[in-house]
Amino acid sequence: MCRTVIGLLRGPKMVLSRKTRRMLDKHKTFHAACGLAICLFSAVHVGAHVLNAVNFSVNYNHEFPSINVARYKNEDPRKIIFTSVPGVTGVLMVLILFLMCTASTSSIRTANYGIFLHTHNLFFIFYLLLLLHACAGVLKYQSNLEEHPPGCLYLNRSAQGEVPGAAADGGEFPGRAARALMGSFFSHEDMSVHNNSEKICTKGPTFRPHFPETWLWISGPLCLYCAERLYRYIRSSKPVTIVAVITHPCDVVEIRMVKEKFSARPGQYITLLCPSVSALETHPFTLTMCPTESKATFAIHIKVVGDWTERFYELLESHLTAGTEILPKCQQRKHPKIYVDGPFGSPSEEVFNYQISLCIAGGIGVTPFASVLNRLLDSWDGCKLQRLYFVWVCRDIHSFLWFADLLCLLHRKLWQENRPDYLNIQLYLSQTNGIQNIIGEKYQALNSRLSIGRPQWKLLFEEVAKSSRGKTVGVFCCGPKGISKELHKLCNSANQYGTTFEYNKESFT
Ligand SMILES: NC(=O)C1=CN([C@@H]2O[C@H](COP(=O)(O)OP(=O)(O)OC[C@H]3O[C@@H](n4cnc5c(N)ncnc54)[C@H](OP(=O)(O)O)[C@@H]3O)[C@@H](O)[C@H]2O)C=CC1
Ligand code: HEM
């Protein structure tokens, strides 16, 4: 879960194979699987050690008190567990694990991400307890196997003096005298058993605790993660300067910011902290515009739908700009302080690493592709991408205004540079009672690419497959889960043109 490290690995120069880079998209799935495996095997581990406690209690042997954590025979196993270091740390770890996993369910993460994040940060206490868990040295091993080989006949010190010729070092069996003496210790059948051991030992077994090894396994990953969190904390401690706040239709607000030494790639996202709204809540937003050599500004588009975004918008509302880029200094100071952590990598970064990419957005899910379109507006050459299909489905005609100017500018630029086939724009208005157009003469190019109703995904894939015979098409989706499921299925189904569709699902929650 070292997001910054994973973001570095996503860069095409770091990991050459796209197949390997795409595996990074599964880092959260892999993490959750590891987390569930930890829970499953913790249950097995706890069950085994509860049984262990019962065995310690029932089989207490006063001859060997050092290898029995019970203090007397038939001691209550619960007392053994709740008064030993492994027992207490183990119970606390199980409680933390229970809290972390129950709060990690997608329903809780969607309903209240803060609950998930704060319970999940208990992981640090979990690991400290894990380091203590095996420190009490309950489990031991015998440390004097030579002097006391298991099964040897142990004559204690008093008997040793009376055995003529008995080899003090547990040498070969000496004969009748020892046998006579042993007769006083063992019945006849025992003697037959012990005779097999061939050895007499005059030293009792000594036991030593195993050296705890947990720290060997977790200290590396834990230090890496803590170093990443420290780096992110220092990096995000510098506030950003808001240079423009622009309202858009359908409750969307665009925020343009600058931050010293901030750089990002299209498709990446940041997390926003606004202490005036909440000192603890951070919210992820995909960048819709990344800094370039010529311009340090980066932007996000926020759909005002929840309590945090509503409260944040109220704070911004009093300083809205009419789309001007640079606010006068006096106004910049009035904006609420916000802190940006990131950028963090996402699957959409791969758009430029395919010859042909199909980007499908549902509603505000267009944000990752807006930064791609802005990058192409800045310069479309120098990347592997030779053709981009951009499909955007919205419920309200006004939603297209969020990026209508960007789409028209890019469309015009590609025509002027004689690359009209580079960008294929398809807009779909899913809810309408009759023909509607995007208002404004300058949006003619978009209105001619606007269709009513939801896209026919099968026909769309057929069209792309036909014009990309035998090639690999990168499919990128960001939007409602329904779209993602349908596209994933279509990517896995065969087509008659030998075109391969690779599915890259966008998600940061
Ligand atoms: N980086 C990321 O991970 C980001 C993710 N998102 C996600 O994007 C989603 C977009 O939210 P919002 O703007 O409210 O989207 P909407 O709920 O407004 O839906 C957008 C459009 O998608 C259409 N749609 C839904 N299901 C299908 C389907 N199976 N086939 C075809 N079209 C479909 C809807 O059509 P209809 O009207 O017929 O239902 C609607 O026109 C959110 O879930 C958000 O979490 C947003 C930003 C960034
Ligand atoms: C011992 C068990 C677990 C430990 C120690 C653990 C630890 C972590 C850590 C350190 C993070 C990074 C948090 C961040 O950087 O913001 C994380 C994130 C995450 N964990 Fe776990 N986790 C555990 C179990 C689980 C389980 C069982 C699940 C799901 C069933 C899960 C789901 C997640 C998810 C979805 C994230 C991503 C959060 C984000 O990207 O914002 N975790 N976990």
Coordinates of C-alpha atoms and ligand atoms in Angstrom, one line a residue:
M1 CA 0.0 0.0 0.0
C2 CA 2.9 2.4 -0.5
R3 CA 1.1 4.5 -3.1
T4 CA 3.9 6.8 -3.8
V5 CA 6.3 3.9 -4.5
I6 CA 3.6 2.3 -6.7
G7 CA 3.2 5.7 -8.5
L8 CA 6.9 5.7 -9.2
L9 CA 6.8 2.2 -10.6
R10 CA 3.9 3.2 -13.0
G11 CA 6.2 5.5 -14.9
P12 CA 7.0 3.7 -18.3
K13 CA 10.7 4.3 -17.7
M14 CA 10.7 2.4 -14.4
V15 CA 8.9 -0.8 -15.4
L16 CA 9.2 -1.5 -19.1
S17 CA 6.6 -4.3 -19.4
R18 CA 3.0 -2.9 -19.6
K19 CA 1.8 -6.3 -18.4
T20 CA 3.8 -5.9 -15.2
R21 CA 2.7 -2.3 -14.8
R22 CA -0.9 -3.3 -15.2
M23 CA -0.5 -5.7 -12.3
L24 CA 0.1 -2.6 -10.1
D25 CA -3.6 -1.8 -10.7
K26 CA -4.4 -4.9 -8.5
H27 CA -2.3 -3.7 -5.6
K28 CA -5.4 -3.0 -3.5
T29 CA -7.1 -6.3 -4.4
F30 CA -3.8 -8.1 -3.5
H31 CA -3.6 -6.2 -0.2
A32 CA -7.2 -7.0 0.7
A33 CA -6.6 -10.7 -0.1
C34 CA -3.5 -10.6 2.1
G35 CA -5.6 -9.0 4.8
L36 CA -8.3 -11.6 4.6
A37 CA -5.6 -14.4 4.6
I38 CA -4.2 -12.8 7.8
C39 CA -7.7 -13.0 9.3
L40 CA -8.2 -16.6 8.2
F41 CA -4.9 -17.9 9.5
S42 CA -5.2 -15.8 12.6
A43 CA -8.4 -17.7 13.3
V44 CA -6.5 -21.0 12.9
H45 CA -3.6 -19.7 15.0
V46 CA -5.9 -18.6 17.8
G47 CA -7.8 -21.9 17.8
A48 CA -4.6 -23.9 18.0
H49 CA -3.3 -21.8 20.9
V50 CA -6.5 -22.0 22.9
L51 CA -6.1 -25.8 22.6
N52 CA -2.5 -25.3 23.6
A53 CA -3.6 -23.5 26.8
V54 CA -5.9 -26.5 27.6
N55 CA -3.0 -28.9 27.0
F56 CA -0.7 -26.8 29.2
S57 CA -3.3 -27.0 32.0
V58 CA -4.2 -30.7 31.7
N59 CA -0.7 -32.0 31.2
Y60 CA 1.1 -29.8 33.7
N61 CA 4.1 -31.7 35.0
H62 CA 5.9 -30.3 38.1
E63 CA 9.2 -31.9 36.9
F64 CA 9.3 -29.6 34.0
P65 CA 7.8 -26.3 35.1
S66 CA 10.0 -24.3 32.7
I67 CA 8.3 -25.6 29.6
N68 CA 4.8 -25.3 30.9
V69 CA 3.2 -21.8 30.9
A70 CA 0.5 -23.1 33.4
R71 CA 1.4 -22.6 37.0
Y72 CA -0.3 -25.7 38.4
K73 CA -2.3 -28.6 37.1
N74 CA -5.8 -27.9 35.7
E75 CA -5.2 -24.1 35.9
D76 CA -8.1 -22.3 34.1
P77 CA -6.9 -22.0 30.4
R78 CA -8.6 -18.5 30.2
K79 CA -6.4 -17.4 33.1
I80 CA -3.3 -18.7 31.3
I81 CA -4.3 -16.7 28.2
F82 CA -5.2 -13.5 30.0
T83 CA -2.2 -13.4 32.2
S84 CA 0.5 -14.2 29.6
V85 CA 2.2 -11.8 27.1
P86 CA 1.3 -13.9 24.0
G87 CA -2.3 -14.3 25.3
V88 CA -2.9 -10.6 26.1
T89 CA -1.2 -9.3 22.9
G90 CA -3.0 -12.0 20.9
V91 CA -6.4 -11.0 22.1
L92 CA -5.7 -7.3 21.4
M93 CA -4.5 -8.2 17.9
V94 CA -7.7 -10.2 17.2
L95 CA -9.8 -7.3 18.4
I96 CA -7.9 -4.8 16.1
L97 CA -8.1 -7.2 13.2
F98 CA -11.8 -7.6 13.7
L99 CA -12.3 -3.8 13.7
M100 CA -10.0 -3.2 10.7
C101 CA -11.7 -5.9 8.5
T102 CA -15.3 -5.1 9.4
A103 CA -14.6 -1.4 8.7
S104 CA -12.9 -2.3 5.3
T105 CA -16.0 -3.6 3.7
S106 CA -16.9 -1.6 0.5
S107 CA -20.3 -0.6 2.0
I108 CA -18.6 1.1 5.0
R109 CA -15.8 2.6 2.8
T110 CA -18.5 4.1 0.5
A111 CA -20.8 5.3 3.4
N112 CA -18.1 6.8 5.6
Y113 CA -14.5 6.6 4.4
G114 CA -13.2 8.2 7.6
I115 CA -14.4 5.2 9.7
F116 CA -12.4 2.9 7.4
L117 CA -9.3 5.0 7.4
H118 CA -9.2 5.6 11.2
T119 CA -9.8 2.0 12.1
H120 CA -7.3 1.0 9.4
N121 CA -4.6 3.2 11.0
L122 CA -4.8 0.8 14.0
F123 CA -2.5 -1.4 11.9
F124 CA 0.5 0.3 13.5
I125 CA -0.6 -0.8 17.0
F126 CA -1.3 -4.3 15.4
Y127 CA 2.3 -4.6 14.3
L128 CA 3.8 -3.3 17.6
L129 CA 1.7 -6.0 19.4
L130 CA 2.9 -8.5 16.9
L131 CA 6.5 -7.7 17.7
L132 CA 5.8 -8.2 21.4
H133 CA 3.6 -11.3 20.9
A134 CA 6.5 -13.8 20.9
C135 CA 8.8 -12.0 23.4
A136 CA 7.8 -13.9 26.5
G137 CA 9.5 -17.0 25.3
V138 CA 6.6 -19.4 26.0
L139 CA 7.6 -21.9 23.3
K140 CA 11.0 -23.4 24.0
Y141 CA 13.4 -26.0 22.6
Q142 CA 15.8 -28.3 24.4
S143 CA 19.3 -26.9 24.4
N144 CA 21.4 -29.8 25.7
L145 CA 20.6 -32.7 23.3
E146 CA 24.1 -34.2 23.6
E147 CA 24.0 -34.4 27.4
H148 CA 20.4 -35.4 27.5
P149 CA 19.3 -37.1 24.3
P150 CA 15.6 -37.5 24.2
G151 CA 14.6 -40.9 25.7
C152 CA 17.8 -41.4 27.6
L153 CA 17.6 -42.7 31.1
Y154 CA 18.1 -39.8 33.5
L155 CA 19.7 -40.7 36.8
N156 CA 19.4 -37.7 39.1
R157 CA 22.4 -36.6 41.1
S158 CA 21.8 -38.7 44.3
A159 CA 21.7 -42.0 42.3
Q160 CA 24.8 -41.1 40.2
G161 CA 27.2 -41.5 43.2
E162 CA 26.0 -45.1 43.9
V163 CA 26.3 -46.5 40.4
P164 CA 29.8 -48.1 40.1
G165 CA 31.4 -47.3 36.8
A166 CA 28.4 -45.4 35.6
A167 CA 29.6 -43.1 32.8
A168 CA 28.8 -39.6 34.1
D169 CA 28.7 -38.4 30.5
G170 CA 25.9 -40.8 29.6
G171 CA 28.3 -43.3 28.0
E172 CA 27.4 -47.0 27.2
F173 CA 25.2 -48.9 29.5
P174 CA 27.6 -50.2 32.4
G175 CA 26.0 -53.5 33.3
R176 CA 24.4 -55.3 36.3
A177 CA 25.1 -52.7 39.1
A178 CA 23.3 -50.0 37.2
R179 CA 20.6 -52.4 36.2
A180 CA 20.1 -53.3 39.9
L181 CA 19.9 -49.7 40.8
M182 CA 17.5 -49.0 38.0
G183 CA 15.3 -51.8 39.1
S184 CA 14.5 -49.6 42.1
F185 CA 13.3 -46.9 39.6
F186 CA 11.5 -48.9 37.0
S187 CA 9.2 -51.9 36.8
H188 CA 10.5 -54.8 34.6
E189 CA 8.6 -53.7 31.4
D190 CA 10.0 -50.1 31.8
M191 CA 13.5 -51.6 32.0
S192 CA 13.0 -53.3 28.6
V193 CA 11.9 -49.9 27.1
H194 CA 14.9 -48.0 28.6
N195 CA 17.4 -50.6 27.6
N196 CA 16.6 -49.6 24.0
S197 CA 17.9 -46.0 24.8
E198 CA 21.4 -47.5 25.4
K199 CA 22.2 -44.3 27.1
I200 CA 22.3 -43.0 30.7
C201 CA 22.3 -39.3 31.1
T202 CA 23.2 -37.6 34.3
K203 CA 22.2 -34.1 33.3
G204 CA 18.6 -33.0 33.2
P205 CA 17.2 -31.5 30.0
T206 CA 17.6 -27.7 29.8
F207 CA 15.2 -25.5 27.7
R208 CA 15.6 -22.2 26.0
P209 CA 13.0 -19.9 24.4
H210 CA 13.0 -19.5 20.6
F211 CA 14.4 -16.1 19.5
P212 CA 11.4 -14.1 18.2
E213 CA 11.6 -13.9 14.4
T214 CA 8.6 -11.7 13.7
W215 CA 10.6 -8.5 13.4
L216 CA 12.7 -10.2 10.7
W217 CA 9.6 -10.4 8.5
I218 CA 7.7 -7.2 9.2
S219 CA 10.4 -4.6 10.0
G220 CA 11.3 -4.1 6.3
P221 CA 7.8 -3.5 4.9
L222 CA 6.8 -1.5 8.1
C223 CA 9.8 0.8 7.8
L224 CA 9.2 1.2 4.0
Y225 CA 5.5 2.2 4.7
C226 CA 6.4 4.5 7.6
A227 CA 9.1 6.2 5.4
E228 CA 6.5 6.7 2.7
R229 CA 3.9 8.1 5.1
L230 CA 6.6 10.5 6.5
Y231 CA 7.6 11.6 3.0
R232 CA 3.9 12.2 2.1
Y233 CA 3.4 14.1 5.4
I234 CA 6.3 16.4 4.7
R235 CA 5.3 16.8 1.0
S236 CA 1.7 17.6 1.8
S237 CA 2.5 20.0 4.6
K238 CA 3.0 22.9 2.2
P239 CA -0.4 24.6 1.5
V240 CA -1.4 25.1 -2.1
T241 CA -2.4 28.5 -3.6
I242 CA -5.9 28.5 -5.2
V243 CA -5.6 30.7 -8.4
A244 CA -9.2 30.2 -9.7
V245 CA -12.5 28.7 -8.6
I246 CA -14.9 28.2 -11.5
T247 CA -18.5 27.0 -11.2
H248 CA -19.8 24.6 -13.9
P249 CA -23.4 23.3 -14.5
C250 CA -24.8 20.3 -12.6
D251 CA -23.2 21.2 -9.3
V252 CA -19.6 20.9 -10.4
V253 CA -16.9 23.3 -9.3
E254 CA -13.4 23.5 -10.8
I255 CA -10.5 24.5 -8.7
R256 CA -7.2 25.6 -10.2
M257 CA -4.2 25.6 -8.0
V258 CA -0.4 26.0 -8.0
K259 CA 2.1 24.3 -5.6
E260 CA 5.8 24.6 -5.4
K261 CA 7.6 21.7 -7.1
F262 CA 4.3 19.9 -7.8
S263 CA 4.4 17.7 -10.9
A264 CA 2.0 15.0 -12.1
R265 CA 1.1 12.8 -15.1
P266 CA -2.4 12.7 -16.7
G267 CA -4.6 10.1 -15.0
Q268 CA -3.1 10.6 -11.6
Y269 CA -5.1 11.8 -8.6
I270 CA -4.5 13.8 -5.4
T271 CA -6.1 13.7 -1.9
L272 CA -7.4 17.0 -0.6
L273 CA -7.4 18.1 3.1
C274 CA -9.3 21.3 4.0
P275 CA -8.8 21.8 7.8
S276 CA -11.7 24.4 7.8
V277 CA -14.1 21.6 6.7
S278 CA -12.4 18.7 8.6
A279 CA -9.0 18.3 10.1
L280 CA -9.1 14.5 9.6
E281 CA -11.0 13.9 6.4
T282 CA -9.0 13.7 3.1
H283 CA -10.8 13.1 -0.2
P284 CA -9.3 11.8 -3.4
F285 CA -9.9 13.8 -6.7
T286 CA -8.6 13.0 -10.1
L287 CA -6.5 15.7 -11.7
T288 CA -8.3 17.2 -14.7
M289 CA -5.3 19.4 -15.7
C290 CA -1.6 18.7 -14.9
P291 CA 1.2 21.2 -14.7
T292 CA 3.2 21.5 -17.9
E293 CA 6.6 23.2 -18.6
S294 CA 4.9 26.3 -19.6
K295 CA 2.2 26.4 -16.9
A296 CA 2.4 25.3 -13.2
T297 CA -1.4 25.3 -12.7
F298 CA -3.1 22.0 -12.0
A299 CA -6.9 21.5 -11.6
I300 CA -9.6 19.2 -10.2
H301 CA -13.4 19.1 -10.9
I302 CA -15.5 18.4 -7.8
K303 CA -19.1 17.2 -8.1
V304 CA -20.8 18.7 -5.0
V305 CA -22.7 15.7 -3.8
G306 CA -21.8 15.0 -0.2
D307 CA -21.5 16.8 3.2
W308 CA -17.7 17.4 2.8
T309 CA -18.0 18.8 -0.8
E310 CA -21.0 20.9 0.1
R311 CA -19.2 22.4 3.1
F312 CA -16.0 22.9 1.0
Y313 CA -18.1 24.6 -1.7
E314 CA -19.7 27.0 0.8
L315 CA -16.2 28.1 1.9
L316 CA -15.2 28.7 -1.8
E317 CA -18.5 30.2 -2.9
S318 CA -17.7 33.7 -1.5
H319 CA -14.7 33.9 -3.8
L320 CA -15.8 32.6 -7.1
T321 CA -14.0 33.8 -10.2
A322 CA -15.5 34.2 -13.6
G323 CA -13.0 31.8 -15.0
T324 CA -10.1 34.2 -14.7
E325 CA -6.8 32.4 -14.3
I326 CA -5.0 34.5 -11.8
L327 CA -6.7 35.9 -8.8
P328 CA -5.4 39.2 -7.3
K329 CA -3.2 38.3 -4.2
C330 CA -5.7 39.8 -1.8
Q331 CA -8.4 37.4 -3.0
Q332 CA -6.0 34.3 -3.0
R333 CA -5.4 34.8 0.7
K334 CA -9.1 34.7 1.5
H335 CA -9.6 31.2 0.1
P336 CA -9.6 28.4 2.7
K337 CA -6.3 26.7 3.3
I338 CA -6.1 23.4 1.5
Y339 CA -3.3 20.7 1.6
V340 CA -2.7 18.4 -1.3
D341 CA -1.2 14.9 -0.9
G342 CA 0.0 13.1 -4.0
P343 CA -0.1 12.7 -6.9
F344 CA -0.8 9.0 -6.8
G345 CA -0.8 6.7 -9.8
S346 CA -3.9 5.2 -11.5
P347 CA -4.7 2.9 -14.4
S348 CA -5.6 5.8 -16.7
E349 CA -1.9 6.7 -17.0
E350 CA -1.6 3.8 -19.4
V351 CA -3.7 5.6 -22.0
F352 CA -0.6 7.0 -23.8
N353 CA 1.1 3.6 -23.8
Y354 CA -1.2 1.9 -26.3
Q355 CA -1.3 2.7 -30.0
I356 CA -5.1 2.8 -29.7
S357 CA -7.0 3.7 -26.6
L358 CA -10.8 3.6 -25.9
C359 CA -11.7 6.0 -23.0
I360 CA -15.2 5.6 -21.7
A361 CA -16.6 8.0 -19.1
G362 CA -19.9 8.1 -17.2
G363 CA -20.8 11.5 -15.8
I364 CA -18.1 13.1 -13.6
G365 CA -16.1 9.9 -14.2
V366 CA -14.7 11.9 -17.2
T367 CA -12.1 13.6 -14.9
P368 CA -9.2 11.2 -15.5
F369 CA -9.7 11.6 -19.3
A370 CA -9.9 15.4 -19.1
S371 CA -6.2 15.4 -18.0
V372 CA -5.4 13.2 -21.0
L373 CA -7.2 15.6 -23.3
N374 CA -5.4 18.5 -21.8
R375 CA -2.1 16.8 -22.3
L376 CA -3.0 16.1 -25.9
L377 CA -3.9 19.8 -26.3
D378 CA -0.5 20.7 -25.0
S379 CA 1.2 18.3 -27.4
W380 CA -0.2 15.2 -29.0
D381 CA 3.1 13.9 -30.4
G382 CA 5.9 12.1 -28.6
C383 CA 3.7 9.3 -27.2
K384 CA 2.8 5.8 -28.5
L385 CA -0.9 6.7 -28.8
Q386 CA -2.0 7.1 -32.4
R387 CA -5.8 7.0 -32.0
L388 CA -8.0 7.9 -29.1
Y389 CA -11.7 7.0 -28.9
F390 CA -13.4 9.2 -26.3
V391 CA -16.9 8.1 -25.3
W392 CA -18.8 10.2 -22.7
V393 CA -22.3 9.4 -21.3
C394 CA -24.2 12.0 -19.3
R395 CA -27.6 12.3 -17.9
D396 CA -27.9 16.1 -18.4
I397 CA -26.9 18.0 -21.6
H398 CA -25.3 20.7 -19.5
S399 CA -22.7 18.2 -18.0
F400 CA -21.0 18.3 -21.4
L401 CA -20.2 22.0 -20.8
W402 CA -17.6 20.9 -18.1
F403 CA -15.1 20.1 -20.9
A404 CA -16.9 21.3 -24.1
D405 CA -14.3 24.0 -24.7
L406 CA -11.4 21.6 -24.2
L407 CA -12.9 19.1 -26.6
C408 CA -13.6 21.8 -29.3
L409 CA -10.1 23.2 -28.9
L410 CA -8.4 19.8 -29.3
H411 CA -10.7 18.9 -32.2
R412 CA -9.8 22.1 -34.0
K413 CA -6.1 21.8 -33.3
L414 CA -5.9 18.2 -34.6
W415 CA -7.7 19.3 -37.8
Q416 CA -5.3 22.2 -38.2
E417 CA -2.4 19.8 -37.8
N418 CA -3.9 17.4 -40.3
R419 CA -4.6 14.7 -37.8
P420 CA -8.4 14.6 -37.9
D421 CA -8.4 10.8 -37.3
Y422 CA -6.5 11.0 -34.1
L423 CA -9.5 11.7 -31.9
N424 CA -12.9 10.1 -32.3
I425 CA -15.4 11.9 -30.0
Q426 CA -18.8 10.2 -29.2
L427 CA -21.1 11.9 -26.7
Y428 CA -24.3 10.3 -25.4
L429 CA -27.2 11.9 -23.6
S430 CA -28.9 9.1 -21.7
Q431 CA -31.9 10.9 -20.2
T432 CA -33.8 13.2 -22.6
N433 CA -37.3 13.7 -23.9
G434 CA -36.5 14.8 -27.4
I435 CA -33.6 16.2 -29.3
Q436 CA -31.3 18.5 -27.4
N437 CA -28.1 20.3 -28.3
I438 CA -25.3 21.9 -26.4
I439 CA -26.2 25.6 -26.6
G440 CA -23.7 27.7 -28.5
E441 CA -22.5 28.0 -32.1
K442 CA -18.9 27.1 -31.1
Y443 CA -20.1 23.6 -30.0
Q444 CA -21.3 22.6 -33.5
A445 CA -18.5 20.0 -33.7
L446 CA -19.8 18.4 -30.5
N447 CA -23.5 18.5 -31.4
S448 CA -22.7 16.6 -34.6
R449 CA -21.2 13.9 -32.4
L450 CA -24.0 13.8 -29.8
S451 CA -26.4 10.8 -29.7
I452 CA -29.5 10.2 -27.6
G453 CA -29.7 7.2 -25.2
R454 CA -27.1 4.9 -23.8
P455 CA -24.3 3.7 -26.1
Q456 CA -24.7 0.3 -27.8
W457 CA -21.5 -1.1 -26.3
K458 CA -21.4 -4.2 -28.6
L459 CA -21.7 -2.0 -31.7
L460 CA -19.0 0.3 -30.4
F461 CA -16.6 -2.5 -29.7
E462 CA -17.4 -4.0 -33.1
E463 CA -16.6 -0.6 -34.8
V464 CA -13.3 -0.3 -32.8
A465 CA -12.3 -3.9 -33.5
K466 CA -13.0 -3.5 -37.2
S467 CA -10.8 -0.4 -37.5
S468 CA -8.0 -1.9 -35.3
R469 CA -7.7 -5.4 -36.8
G470 CA -5.1 -7.5 -35.0
K471 CA -4.1 -4.7 -32.7
T472 CA -4.3 -4.3 -28.9
V473 CA -6.7 -1.6 -27.8
G474 CA -6.4 -0.2 -24.2
V475 CA -9.9 0.2 -22.8
F476 CA -10.3 2.6 -19.9
C477 CA -13.5 3.1 -17.9
C478 CA -14.3 5.6 -15.2
G479 CA -17.9 5.9 -14.0
P480 CA -20.8 4.0 -12.6
K481 CA -20.2 0.4 -11.8
G482 CA -22.8 -0.8 -14.3
I483 CA -20.7 0.6 -17.2
S484 CA -17.6 -1.0 -15.9
K485 CA -19.1 -4.5 -15.6
E486 CA -20.5 -4.4 -19.2
L487 CA -17.2 -3.2 -20.6
H488 CA -15.1 -5.8 -18.7
K489 CA -17.3 -8.5 -20.1
L490 CA -17.0 -7.2 -23.7
C491 CA -13.2 -6.9 -23.3
N492 CA -13.0 -10.6 -22.5
S493 CA -15.3 -11.7 -25.4
A494 CA -13.7 -12.6 -28.7
N495 CA -14.2 -10.7 -32.0
Q496 CA -13.8 -11.7 -35.6
Y497 CA -11.1 -9.2 -36.3
G498 CA -8.4 -10.5 -34.0
T499 CA -8.4 -7.3 -32.0
T500 CA -7.4 -7.6 -28.4
F501 CA -9.1 -5.4 -25.8
E502 CA -7.2 -4.9 -22.5
Y503 CA -9.5 -3.6 -19.7
N504 CA -8.1 -1.0 -17.3
K505 CA -10.7 -0.1 -14.6
E506 CA -10.3 3.3 -12.9
S507 CA -10.8 3.4 -9.2
F508 CA -9.3 5.1 -6.2
T509 CA -11.7 4.1 -3.5
Ligands
LIG1 N1 -11.0 8.4 -10.5 C1 -12.1 7.8 -10.2 O1 -12.2 6.6 -9.7 C2 -13.4 8.6 -10.3 C3 -14.6 7.9 -10.2 N2 -15.8 8.6 -10.4 C4 -17.0 7.8 -10.3 O2 -17.7 8.0 -11.5 C5 -19.1 7.9 -11.2 C6 -19.9 8.9 -12.0 O3 -20.8 9.5 -11.1 P1 -22.0 10.4 -11.8 O4 -21.5 11.6 -12.5 O5 -23.0 10.6 -10.7 O6 -22.6 9.4 -12.9 P2 -24.2 9.2 -13.2 O7 -24.8 8.4 -12.1 O8 -24.7 10.6 -13.4 O9 -24.2 8.4 -14.5 C7 -23.5 8.9 -15.6 C8 -24.0 8.3 -16.8 O10 -23.7 6.9 -16.9 C9 -24.8 6.2 -17.5 N3 -24.8 4.8 -17.2 C10 -24.9 4.2 -16.0 N4 -24.8 2.9 -16.1 C11 -24.7 2.7 -17.5 C12 -24.5 1.5 -18.3 N5 -24.5 0.3 -17.7 N6 -24.4 1.6 -19.6 C13 -24.4 2.8 -20.2 N7 -24.5 4.0 -19.5 C14 -24.6 3.9 -18.1 C15 -26.0 6.9 -16.9 O11 -27.1 6.6 -17.8 P3 -28.6 6.6 -17.2 O12 -29.0 8.0 -17.1 O13 -29.4 5.8 -18.3 O14 -28.5 5.9 -15.9 C16 -25.6 8.4 -16.9 O15 -25.9 9.0 -18.1 C17 -19.3 7.9 -9.7 O16 -19.6 6.6 -9.3 C18 -17.9 8.2 -9.2 O17 -17.6 7.5 -8.0 C19 -15.8 9.9 -10.6 C20 -14.6 10.6 -10.7 C21 -13.3 10.0 -10.6
HEM2 C1 -4.0 -7.2 9.2 C2 -4.8 -6.7 8.3 C3 -4.5 -5.4 7.5 C4 -3.5 -4.5 7.6 C5 -2.4 -4.5 8.5 C6 -3.9 -3.5 6.6 C7 -3.1 -2.3 6.4 C8 -3.4 -1.3 5.5 C9 -2.6 -0.2 5.2 C10 -1.3 0.2 5.9 C11 -3.2 0.5 4.2 C12 -2.8 1.9 3.6 C13 -3.7 3.0 4.1 C14 -3.3 4.3 3.4 O1 -2.2 4.3 2.9 O2 -4.1 5.1 3.4 C15 -4.4 -0.2 3.9 C16 -5.2 0.2 2.9 C17 -6.3 -0.5 2.5 N1 -6.7 -1.7 3.1 FE1 -5.8 -2.7 4.5 N2 -5.0 -3.8 6.0 C18 -5.4 -5.0 6.5 C19 -6.5 -5.7 6.2 C20 -7.4 -5.3 5.2 C21 -8.5 -6.0 4.8 C22 -9.0 -7.4 5.4 C23 -9.1 -5.3 3.8 C24 -10.3 -5.6 2.9 C25 -11.1 -6.6 3.1 C26 -8.3 -4.1 3.6 C27 -8.6 -3.2 2.7 C28 -7.8 -2.0 2.4 C29 -8.1 -1.1 1.4 C30 -9.3 -1.1 0.4 C31 -7.1 -0.1 1.4 C32 -6.9 1.1 0.5 C33 -7.3 2.3 1.2 C34 -7.0 3.5 0.2 O3 -6.4 3.3 -0.8 O4 -7.4 4.6 0.6 N3 -7.3 -4.1 4.4 N4 -4.5 -1.3 4.6

